[in-house]
CSV table of C-alpha atoms and ligand atoms in Angstrom, one decimal:
chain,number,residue,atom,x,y,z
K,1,UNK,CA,70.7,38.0,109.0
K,2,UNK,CA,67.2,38.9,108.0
K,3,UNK,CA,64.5,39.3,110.5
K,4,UNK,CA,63.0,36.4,110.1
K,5,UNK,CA,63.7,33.0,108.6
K,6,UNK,CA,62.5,29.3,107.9
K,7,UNK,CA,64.0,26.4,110.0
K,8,UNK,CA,62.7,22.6,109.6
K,9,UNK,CA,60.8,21.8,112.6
K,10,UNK,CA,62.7,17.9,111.8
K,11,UNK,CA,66.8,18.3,110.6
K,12,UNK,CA,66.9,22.3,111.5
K,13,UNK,CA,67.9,23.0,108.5
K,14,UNK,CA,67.9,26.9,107.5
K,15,UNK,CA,66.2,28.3,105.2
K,16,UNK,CA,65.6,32.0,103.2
K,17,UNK,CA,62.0,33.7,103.9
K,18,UNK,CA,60.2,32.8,101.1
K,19,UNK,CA,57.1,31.1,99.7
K,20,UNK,CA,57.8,27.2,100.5
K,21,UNK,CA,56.8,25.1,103.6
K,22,UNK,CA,58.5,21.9,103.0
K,23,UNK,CA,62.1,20.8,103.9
K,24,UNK,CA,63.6,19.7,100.5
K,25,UNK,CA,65.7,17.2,102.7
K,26,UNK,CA,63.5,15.7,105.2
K,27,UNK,CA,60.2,16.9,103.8
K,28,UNK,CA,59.8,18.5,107.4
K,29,UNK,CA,57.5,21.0,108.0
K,30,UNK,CA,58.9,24.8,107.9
K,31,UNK,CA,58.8,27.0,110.8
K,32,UNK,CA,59.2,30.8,111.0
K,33,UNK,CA,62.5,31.4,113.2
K,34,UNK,CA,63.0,34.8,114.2
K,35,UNK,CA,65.7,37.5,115.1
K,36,UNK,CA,63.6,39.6,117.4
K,37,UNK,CA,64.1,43.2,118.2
K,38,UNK,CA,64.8,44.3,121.7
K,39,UNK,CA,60.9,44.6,123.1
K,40,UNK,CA,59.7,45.6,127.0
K,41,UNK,CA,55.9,45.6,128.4
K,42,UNK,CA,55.7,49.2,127.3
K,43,UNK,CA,56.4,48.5,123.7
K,44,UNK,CA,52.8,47.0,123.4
K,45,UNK,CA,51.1,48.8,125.9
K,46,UNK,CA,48.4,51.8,124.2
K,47,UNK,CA,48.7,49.7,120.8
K,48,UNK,CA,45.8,48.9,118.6
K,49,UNK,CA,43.1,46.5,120.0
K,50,UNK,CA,43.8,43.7,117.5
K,51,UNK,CA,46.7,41.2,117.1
K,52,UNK,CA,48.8,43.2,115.2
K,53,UNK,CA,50.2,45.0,118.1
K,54,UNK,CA,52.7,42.6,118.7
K,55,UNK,CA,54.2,43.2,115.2
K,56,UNK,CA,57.7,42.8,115.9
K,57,UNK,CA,57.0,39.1,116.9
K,58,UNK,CA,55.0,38.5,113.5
K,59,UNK,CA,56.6,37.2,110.6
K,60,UNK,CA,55.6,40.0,108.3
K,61,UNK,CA,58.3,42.5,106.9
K,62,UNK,CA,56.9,45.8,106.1
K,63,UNK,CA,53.7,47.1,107.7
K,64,UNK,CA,52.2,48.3,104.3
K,65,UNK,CA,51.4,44.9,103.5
K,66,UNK,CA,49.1,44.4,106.6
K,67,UNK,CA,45.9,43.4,105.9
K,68,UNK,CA,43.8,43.5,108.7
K,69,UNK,CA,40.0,43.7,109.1
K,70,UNK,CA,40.5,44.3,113.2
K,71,UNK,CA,41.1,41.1,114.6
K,72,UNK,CA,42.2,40.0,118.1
K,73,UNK,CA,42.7,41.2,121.9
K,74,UNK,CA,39.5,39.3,122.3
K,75,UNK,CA,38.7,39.5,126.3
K,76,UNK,CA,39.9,36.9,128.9
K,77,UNK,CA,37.0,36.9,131.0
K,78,UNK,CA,37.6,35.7,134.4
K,79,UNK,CA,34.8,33.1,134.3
K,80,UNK,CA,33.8,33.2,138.4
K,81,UNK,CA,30.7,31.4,137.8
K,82,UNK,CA,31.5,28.7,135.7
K,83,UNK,CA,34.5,28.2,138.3
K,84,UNK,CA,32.3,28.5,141.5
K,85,UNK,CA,29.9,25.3,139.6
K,86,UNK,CA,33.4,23.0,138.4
K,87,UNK,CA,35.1,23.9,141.9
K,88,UNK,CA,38.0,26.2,140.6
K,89,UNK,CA,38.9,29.6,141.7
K,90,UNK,CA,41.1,31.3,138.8
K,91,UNK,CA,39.4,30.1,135.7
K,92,UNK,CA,39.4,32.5,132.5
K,93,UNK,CA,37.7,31.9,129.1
K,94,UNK,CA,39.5,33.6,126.1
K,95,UNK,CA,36.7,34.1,124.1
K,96,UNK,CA,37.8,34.2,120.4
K,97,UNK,CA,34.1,33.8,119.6
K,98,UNK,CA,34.0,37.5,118.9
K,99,UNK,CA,36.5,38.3,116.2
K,100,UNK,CA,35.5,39.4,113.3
K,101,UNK,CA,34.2,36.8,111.3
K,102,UNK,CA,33.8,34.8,114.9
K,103,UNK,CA,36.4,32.2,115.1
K,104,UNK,CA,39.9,32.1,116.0
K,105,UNK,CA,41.0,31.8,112.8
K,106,UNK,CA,41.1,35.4,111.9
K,107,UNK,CA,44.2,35.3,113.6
K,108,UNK,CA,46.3,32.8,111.4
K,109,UNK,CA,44.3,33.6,108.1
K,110,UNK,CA,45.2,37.2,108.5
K,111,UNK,CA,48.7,36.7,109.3
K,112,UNK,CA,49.1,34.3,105.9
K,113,UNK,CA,46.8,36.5,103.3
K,114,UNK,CA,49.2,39.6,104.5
K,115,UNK,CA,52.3,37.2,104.0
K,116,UNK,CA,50.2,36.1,100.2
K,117,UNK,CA,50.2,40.0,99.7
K,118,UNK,CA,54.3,40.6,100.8
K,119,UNK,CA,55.0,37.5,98.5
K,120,UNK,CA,53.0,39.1,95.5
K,121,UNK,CA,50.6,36.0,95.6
K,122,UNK,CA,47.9,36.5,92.7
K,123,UNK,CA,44.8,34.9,95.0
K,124,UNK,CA,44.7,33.1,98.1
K,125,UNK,CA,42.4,30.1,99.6
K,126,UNK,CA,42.5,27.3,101.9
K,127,UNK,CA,41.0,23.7,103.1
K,128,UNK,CA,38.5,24.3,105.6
K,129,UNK,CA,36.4,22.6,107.9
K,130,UNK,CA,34.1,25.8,107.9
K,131,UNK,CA,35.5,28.9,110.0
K,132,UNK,CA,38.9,29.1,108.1
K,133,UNK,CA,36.8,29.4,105.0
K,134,UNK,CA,35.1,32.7,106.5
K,135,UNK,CA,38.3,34.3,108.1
K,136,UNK,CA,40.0,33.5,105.0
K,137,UNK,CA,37.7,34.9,102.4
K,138,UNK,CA,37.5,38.0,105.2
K,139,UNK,CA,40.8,38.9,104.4
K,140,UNK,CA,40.9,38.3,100.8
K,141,UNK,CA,38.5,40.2,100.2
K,142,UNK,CA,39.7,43.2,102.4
K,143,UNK,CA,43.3,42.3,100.8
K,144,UNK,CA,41.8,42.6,97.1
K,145,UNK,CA,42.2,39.0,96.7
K,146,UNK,CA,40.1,36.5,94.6
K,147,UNK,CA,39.5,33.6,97.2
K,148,UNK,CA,38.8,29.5,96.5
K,149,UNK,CA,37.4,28.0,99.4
K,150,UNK,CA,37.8,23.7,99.5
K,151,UNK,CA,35.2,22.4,101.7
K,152,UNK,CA,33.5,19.1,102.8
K,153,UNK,CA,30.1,19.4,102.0
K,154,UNK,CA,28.3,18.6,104.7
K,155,UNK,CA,29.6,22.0,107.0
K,156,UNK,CA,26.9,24.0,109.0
K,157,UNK,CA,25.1,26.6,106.4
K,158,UNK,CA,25.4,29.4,109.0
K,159,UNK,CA,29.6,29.0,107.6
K,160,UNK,CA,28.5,28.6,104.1
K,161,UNK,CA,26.5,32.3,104.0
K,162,UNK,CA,28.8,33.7,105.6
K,163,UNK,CA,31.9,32.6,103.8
K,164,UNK,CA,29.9,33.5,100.4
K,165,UNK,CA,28.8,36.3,101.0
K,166,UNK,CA,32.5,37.3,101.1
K,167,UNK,CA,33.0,36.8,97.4
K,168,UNK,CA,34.7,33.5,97.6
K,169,UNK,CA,34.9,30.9,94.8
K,170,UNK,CA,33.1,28.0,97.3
K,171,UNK,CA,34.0,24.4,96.1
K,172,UNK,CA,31.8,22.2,98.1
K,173,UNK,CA,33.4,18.8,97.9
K,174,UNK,CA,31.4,15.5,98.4
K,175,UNK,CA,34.1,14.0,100.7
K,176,UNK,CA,35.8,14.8,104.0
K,177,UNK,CA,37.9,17.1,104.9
K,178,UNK,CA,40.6,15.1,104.3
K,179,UNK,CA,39.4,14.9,100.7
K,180,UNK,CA,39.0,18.8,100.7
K,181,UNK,CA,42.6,19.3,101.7
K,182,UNK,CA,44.4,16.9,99.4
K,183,UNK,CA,42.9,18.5,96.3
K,184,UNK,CA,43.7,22.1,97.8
K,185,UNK,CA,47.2,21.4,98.0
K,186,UNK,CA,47.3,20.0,94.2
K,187,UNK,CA,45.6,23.2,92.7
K,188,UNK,CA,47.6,25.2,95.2
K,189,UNK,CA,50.8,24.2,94.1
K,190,UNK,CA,49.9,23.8,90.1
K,191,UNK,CA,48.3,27.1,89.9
K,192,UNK,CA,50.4,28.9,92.6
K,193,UNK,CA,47.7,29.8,95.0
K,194,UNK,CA,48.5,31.0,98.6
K,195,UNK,CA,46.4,28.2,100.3
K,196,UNK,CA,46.9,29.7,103.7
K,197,UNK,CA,46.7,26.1,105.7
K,198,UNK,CA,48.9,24.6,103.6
K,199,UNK,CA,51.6,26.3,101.0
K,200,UNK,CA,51.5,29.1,103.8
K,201,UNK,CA,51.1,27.2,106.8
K,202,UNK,CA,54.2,28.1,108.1
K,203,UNK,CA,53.3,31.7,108.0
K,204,UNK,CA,49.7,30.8,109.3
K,205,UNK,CA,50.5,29.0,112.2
K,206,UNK,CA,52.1,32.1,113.4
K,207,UNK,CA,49.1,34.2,113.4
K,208,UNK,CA,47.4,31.7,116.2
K,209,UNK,CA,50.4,32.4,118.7
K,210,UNK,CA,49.0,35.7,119.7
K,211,UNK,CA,46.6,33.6,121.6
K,212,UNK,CA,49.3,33.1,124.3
K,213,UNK,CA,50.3,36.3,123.5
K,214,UNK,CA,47.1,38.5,124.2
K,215,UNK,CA,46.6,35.7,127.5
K,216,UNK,CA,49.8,36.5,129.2
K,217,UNK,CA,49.5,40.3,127.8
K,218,UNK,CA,45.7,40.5,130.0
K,219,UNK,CA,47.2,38.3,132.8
K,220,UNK,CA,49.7,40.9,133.5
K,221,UNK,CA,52.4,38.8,132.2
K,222,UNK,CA,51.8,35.5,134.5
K,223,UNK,CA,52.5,32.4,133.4
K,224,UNK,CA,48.8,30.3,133.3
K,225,UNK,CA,49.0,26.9,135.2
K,226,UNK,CA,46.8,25.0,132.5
K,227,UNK,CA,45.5,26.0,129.6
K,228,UNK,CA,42.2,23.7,127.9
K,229,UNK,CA,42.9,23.6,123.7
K,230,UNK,CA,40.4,22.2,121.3
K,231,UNK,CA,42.2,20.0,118.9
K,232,UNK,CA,41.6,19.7,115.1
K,233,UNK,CA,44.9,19.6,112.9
K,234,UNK,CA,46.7,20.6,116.2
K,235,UNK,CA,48.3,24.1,114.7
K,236,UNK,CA,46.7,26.2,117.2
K,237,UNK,CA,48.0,24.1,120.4
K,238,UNK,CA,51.9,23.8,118.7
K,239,UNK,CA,51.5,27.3,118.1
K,240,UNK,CA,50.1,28.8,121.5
K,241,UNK,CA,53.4,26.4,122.9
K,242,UNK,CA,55.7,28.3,120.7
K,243,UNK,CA,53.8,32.1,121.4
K,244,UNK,CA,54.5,31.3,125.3
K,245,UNK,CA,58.0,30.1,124.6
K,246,UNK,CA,58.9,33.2,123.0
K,247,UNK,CA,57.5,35.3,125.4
K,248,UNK,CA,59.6,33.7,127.6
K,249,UNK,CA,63.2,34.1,125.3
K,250,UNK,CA,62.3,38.0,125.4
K,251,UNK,CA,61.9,38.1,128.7
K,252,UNK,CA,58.4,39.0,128.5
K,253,UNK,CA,57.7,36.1,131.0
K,254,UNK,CA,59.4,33.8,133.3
K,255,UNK,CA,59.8,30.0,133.0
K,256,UNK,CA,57.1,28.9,131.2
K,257,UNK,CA,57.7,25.2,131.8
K,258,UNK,CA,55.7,24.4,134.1
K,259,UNK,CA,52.5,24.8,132.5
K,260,UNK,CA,50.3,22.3,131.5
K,261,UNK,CA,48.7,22.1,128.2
K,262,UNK,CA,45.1,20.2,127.5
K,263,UNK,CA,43.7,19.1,124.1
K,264,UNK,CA,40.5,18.6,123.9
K,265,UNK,CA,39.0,16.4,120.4
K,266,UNK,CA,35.4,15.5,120.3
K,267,UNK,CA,34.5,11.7,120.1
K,268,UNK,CA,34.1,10.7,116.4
K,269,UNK,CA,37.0,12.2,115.7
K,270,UNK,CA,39.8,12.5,118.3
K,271,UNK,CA,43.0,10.1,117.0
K,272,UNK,CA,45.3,12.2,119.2
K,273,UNK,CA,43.6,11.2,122.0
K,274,UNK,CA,43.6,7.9,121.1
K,275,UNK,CA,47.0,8.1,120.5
K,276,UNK,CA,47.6,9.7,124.0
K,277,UNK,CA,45.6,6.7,125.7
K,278,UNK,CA,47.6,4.3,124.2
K,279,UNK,CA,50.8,5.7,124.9
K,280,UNK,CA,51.8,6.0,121.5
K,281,UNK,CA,53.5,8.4,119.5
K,282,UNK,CA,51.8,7.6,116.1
K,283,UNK,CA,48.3,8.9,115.3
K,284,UNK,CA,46.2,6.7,113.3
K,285,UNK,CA,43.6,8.7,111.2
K,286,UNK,CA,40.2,8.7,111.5
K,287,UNK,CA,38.7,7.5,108.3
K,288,UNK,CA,35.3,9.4,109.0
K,289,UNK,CA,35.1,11.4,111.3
K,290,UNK,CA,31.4,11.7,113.1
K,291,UNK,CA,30.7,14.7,115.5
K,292,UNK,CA,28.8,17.6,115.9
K,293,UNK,CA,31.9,19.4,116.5
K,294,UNK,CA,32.3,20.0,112.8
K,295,UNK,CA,35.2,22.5,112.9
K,296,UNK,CA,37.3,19.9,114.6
K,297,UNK,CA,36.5,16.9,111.7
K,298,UNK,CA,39.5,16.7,110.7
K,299,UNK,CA,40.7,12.6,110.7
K,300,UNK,CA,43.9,13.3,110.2
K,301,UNK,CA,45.8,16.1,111.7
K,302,UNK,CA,48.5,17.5,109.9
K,303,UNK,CA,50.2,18.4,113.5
K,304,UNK,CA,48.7,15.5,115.3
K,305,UNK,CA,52.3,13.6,116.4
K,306,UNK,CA,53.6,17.1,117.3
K,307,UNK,CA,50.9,17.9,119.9
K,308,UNK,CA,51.6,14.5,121.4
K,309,UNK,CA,55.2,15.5,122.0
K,310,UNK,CA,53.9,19.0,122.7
K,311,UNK,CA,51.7,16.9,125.6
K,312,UNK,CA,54.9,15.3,126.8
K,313,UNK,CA,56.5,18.4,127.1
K,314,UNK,CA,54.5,20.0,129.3
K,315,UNK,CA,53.3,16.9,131.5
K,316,UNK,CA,50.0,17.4,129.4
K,317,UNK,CA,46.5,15.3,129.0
K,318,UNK,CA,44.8,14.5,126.1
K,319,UNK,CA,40.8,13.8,126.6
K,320,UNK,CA,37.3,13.6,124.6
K,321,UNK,CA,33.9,14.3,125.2
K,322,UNK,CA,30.9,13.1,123.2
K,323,UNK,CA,28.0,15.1,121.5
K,324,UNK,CA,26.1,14.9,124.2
K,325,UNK,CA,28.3,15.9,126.6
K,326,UNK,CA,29.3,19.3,123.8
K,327,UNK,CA,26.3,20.4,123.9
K,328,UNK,CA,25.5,20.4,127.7
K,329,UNK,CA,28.6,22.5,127.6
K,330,UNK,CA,27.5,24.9,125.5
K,331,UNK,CA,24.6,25.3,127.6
K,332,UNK,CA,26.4,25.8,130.4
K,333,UNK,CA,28.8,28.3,129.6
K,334,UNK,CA,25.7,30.5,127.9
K,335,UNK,CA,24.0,29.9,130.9
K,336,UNK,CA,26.9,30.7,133.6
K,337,UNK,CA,29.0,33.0,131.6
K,338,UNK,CA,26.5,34.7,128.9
K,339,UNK,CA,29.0,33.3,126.4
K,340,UNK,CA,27.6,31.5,123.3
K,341,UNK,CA,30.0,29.0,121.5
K,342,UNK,CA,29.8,26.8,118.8
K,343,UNK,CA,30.4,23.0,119.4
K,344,UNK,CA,34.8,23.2,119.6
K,345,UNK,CA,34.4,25.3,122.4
K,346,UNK,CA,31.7,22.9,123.9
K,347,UNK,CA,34.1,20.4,123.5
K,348,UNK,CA,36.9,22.8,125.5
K,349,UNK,CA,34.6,23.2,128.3
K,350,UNK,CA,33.0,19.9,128.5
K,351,UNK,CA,36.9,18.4,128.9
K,352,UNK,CA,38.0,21.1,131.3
K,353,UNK,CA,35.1,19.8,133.1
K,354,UNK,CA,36.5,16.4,132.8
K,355,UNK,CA,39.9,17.6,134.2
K,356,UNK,CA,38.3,18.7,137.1
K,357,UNK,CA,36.7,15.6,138.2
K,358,UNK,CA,39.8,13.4,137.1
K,359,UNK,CA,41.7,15.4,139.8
K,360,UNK,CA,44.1,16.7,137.2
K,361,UNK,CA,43.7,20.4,137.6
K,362,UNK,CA,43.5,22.0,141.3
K,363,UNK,CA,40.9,24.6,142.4
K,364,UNK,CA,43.5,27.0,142.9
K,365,UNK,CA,45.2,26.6,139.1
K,366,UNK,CA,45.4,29.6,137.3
K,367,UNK,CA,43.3,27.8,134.2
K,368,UNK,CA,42.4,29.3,130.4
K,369,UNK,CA,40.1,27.8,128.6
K,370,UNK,CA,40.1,28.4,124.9
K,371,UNK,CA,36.8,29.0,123.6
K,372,UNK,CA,37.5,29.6,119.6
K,373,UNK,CA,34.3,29.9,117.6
K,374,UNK,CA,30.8,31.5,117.7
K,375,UNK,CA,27.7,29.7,118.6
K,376,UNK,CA,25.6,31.3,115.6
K,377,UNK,CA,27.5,29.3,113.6
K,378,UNK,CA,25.9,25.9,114.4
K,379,UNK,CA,22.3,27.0,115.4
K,380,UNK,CA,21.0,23.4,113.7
K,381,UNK,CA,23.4,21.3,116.1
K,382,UNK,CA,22.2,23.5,119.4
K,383,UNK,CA,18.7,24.0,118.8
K,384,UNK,CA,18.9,20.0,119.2
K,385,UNK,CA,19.2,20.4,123.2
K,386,UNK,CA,16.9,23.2,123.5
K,387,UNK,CA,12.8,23.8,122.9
K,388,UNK,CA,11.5,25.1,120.3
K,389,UNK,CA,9.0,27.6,121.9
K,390,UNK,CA,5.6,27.6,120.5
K,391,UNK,CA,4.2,30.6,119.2
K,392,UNK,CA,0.9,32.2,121.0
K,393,UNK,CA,-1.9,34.2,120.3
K,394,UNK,CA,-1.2,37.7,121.2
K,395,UNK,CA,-3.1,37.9,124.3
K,396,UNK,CA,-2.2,39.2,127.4
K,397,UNK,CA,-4.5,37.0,129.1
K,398,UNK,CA,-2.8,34.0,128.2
K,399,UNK,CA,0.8,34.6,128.3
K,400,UNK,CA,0.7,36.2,131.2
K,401,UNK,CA,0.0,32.4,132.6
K,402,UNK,CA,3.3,31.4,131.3
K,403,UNK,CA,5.2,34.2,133.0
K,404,UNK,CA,5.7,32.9,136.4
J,501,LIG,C1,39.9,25.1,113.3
J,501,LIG,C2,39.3,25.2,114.6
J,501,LIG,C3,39.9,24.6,115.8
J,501,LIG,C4,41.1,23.7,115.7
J,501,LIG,O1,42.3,24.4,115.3
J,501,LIG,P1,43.5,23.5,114.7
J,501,LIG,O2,44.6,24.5,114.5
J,501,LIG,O3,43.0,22.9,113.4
J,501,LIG,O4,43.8,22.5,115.7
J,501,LIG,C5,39.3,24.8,117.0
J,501,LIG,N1,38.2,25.6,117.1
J,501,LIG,C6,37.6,26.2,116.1
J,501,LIG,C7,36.3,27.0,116.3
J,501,LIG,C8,38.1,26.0,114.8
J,501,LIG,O5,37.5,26.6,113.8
J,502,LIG,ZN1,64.4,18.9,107.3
């Protein structure tokens, strides 16, 4: 058998390695299946700083057709001051804010433009709600790859510059995401495009597991108690499940079990937790989604019904917080932690927060909260909360009265 396969998350059907990410039987989604090599502590120990360590657990064949610009082993901070104010003793942040193009998704767009460049893929692209857009065009254009971003309009214009000035084709469309995605998938498949969240997904969704990887990798290879997710499709939080459960079937870690996984959706747009509430296993979309929490707009989440079973499995919770409540967030964990985060990590602190005063995490919990995008990326939606200072003459005399 080859190193790694495709199985349908539905019917389990098996399936070759190759480009294709729908069950022809069940119309399932594809997921990477692996045979792993025999792998200790030491294997990864004195690797490179970035994700690609763990290559033996990533679903890419030969190493020439890495393409990495670096990203990963971002630091779990142990957050002591933020714990001491919310009453908890072993809190960590893992602060994805600092890769590369600051977001998370470096991690599964690097993993599916190197898979683009294994298949022979001519260009790559993807839907985006605004950091995918950046990490993808990142990698395409360290790859050599020509890039087409599809993009609601209305995204934060720190995401827009940045994902530009990487050479991407940037189709701004007057829509939602939802919009964005449907015509990316079209175009994707009719002109053979590597749309990494979508043709590729099942290659990209592997690239955000090293985020339980690098977690149980800095926490000496303990099991966390609870671990805080923000939610937008719901890739990241099936695929931090499936990093930890594979830890666990190399014997990397023990029984993984009995951990307990958050997710955390802003209010304007949070069907799984509305689907939670109600005790149901169907998410209803969210027509249009409002929030500041841009990066998590997304009304209906392509992994949506499998978080909820994913929330089941691990005697999970499912909770929202508003703008408002976001954006005190931020401020907080700048304020206690020096760590600046856009609004989906807001919305993963505001909701720990929640946890905390809902009794549903203990002050003794070993707890990692996911912070997964960079607050220089929504500047506009912060500055909201804060003063604008107003400028002074350059006088000693007088601004020395407003030092106090
Ligand atoms: C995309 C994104 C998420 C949500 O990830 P999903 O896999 O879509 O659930 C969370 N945080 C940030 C900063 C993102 O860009
Ligand atoms: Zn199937």
């Amino acid at each position: 058998m080859a190193r790694i396969s495709l199985q349908c998350r539905e019917c389990k059907k098996d399936y070759e390695s190759t480009f294709k990410y729908i069950c022809d039987d069940c119309f399932g989604p594809l997921d990477v299946k692996y045979d792993f090599p025999p792998v200790s502590k030491d294997t990864f120990t004195n690797r490179e700083k970035t994700y690609w360590r763990y290559f033996e657990l990533l679903p890419i064949e030969q190493k020439s057709n890495i393409v990495s610009i670096d990203a990963g082993m971002t630091p779990l901070t142990k957050a002591d001051k933020l714990g001491e104010k919310l009453g908890l003793k072993n809190l960590y942040i893992k602060n994805d804010s600092v890769n590369p193009t600051f977001s998370f998704k470096d991690r599964p767009a690097g993993i599916a433009v190197s898979k683009a460049k294994e298949f022979g893929l001519s260009a790559v692209g993807c839907a985006s709600t605004g950091n995918l857009a950046s990490a993808t065009a990142a990698h395409a254009a360290k790859g050599g790859f020509p890039c087409h971003i599809f993009a609601p309009s209305d995204i934060e214009m720190a995401k827009i510059t940045q994902a530009l000035s990487y050479g991407a084709n940037y189709i701004a469309v007057d829509g939602t995401y939802d919009d964005a995605n449907r015509i990316a998938a079209q175009i994707g498949d009719s002109k053979g495009i590597g749309i990494v969240n979508i043709n590729m997904r099942s290659y990209y969704v592997e690239g955000s597991k090293t985020l339980a990887y690098e977690v149980a990798e800095q926490l000496d290879w303990q099991v966390p108690d609870q671990l805080i997710v923000p939610v937008g499709s719901g890739a990241m939080l099936n695929a931090i499940c499936k990093g930890f459960e594979e830890l666990q079937s190399v014997s990397l870690l023990g029984d993984v079990s009995n951990m307990h996984m958050i997710a955390a959706q802003p209010h304007g747009c949070a069907p799984i937790v509305d689907a939670f509430k109600k005790n149901s296993s169907e998410v209803i979309p969210v027509e249009y989604p409002d929030t500041v929490a841009k990066s998590l707009a997304i009304g209906d989440p392509g992994d949506g019904r499998y978080v909820l079973k994913r929330l089941q499995q691990y005697n999970g919770f499912a909770e929202e917080s508003n703008n408002k409540e976001i954006l005190d967030a931020i401020l907080l964990l700048a304020k206690t932690e020096g760590i600046f985060t856009e609004p989906a990590g807001g919305v993963s602190v505001a909701v720990l927060q929640k946890m905390v005063e809902q009794g549903k995490i203990d002050a003794n919990d070993k707890v990692i909260c996911y912070v997964t995008g960079n607050g220089l990326k929504a500047t506009e939606a912060i500055m909201e909360v804060l003063q604008k200072p107003t400028v002074m003459k350059a006088d000693v005399g007088e601004i020395s009265a407003v030092v106090n």
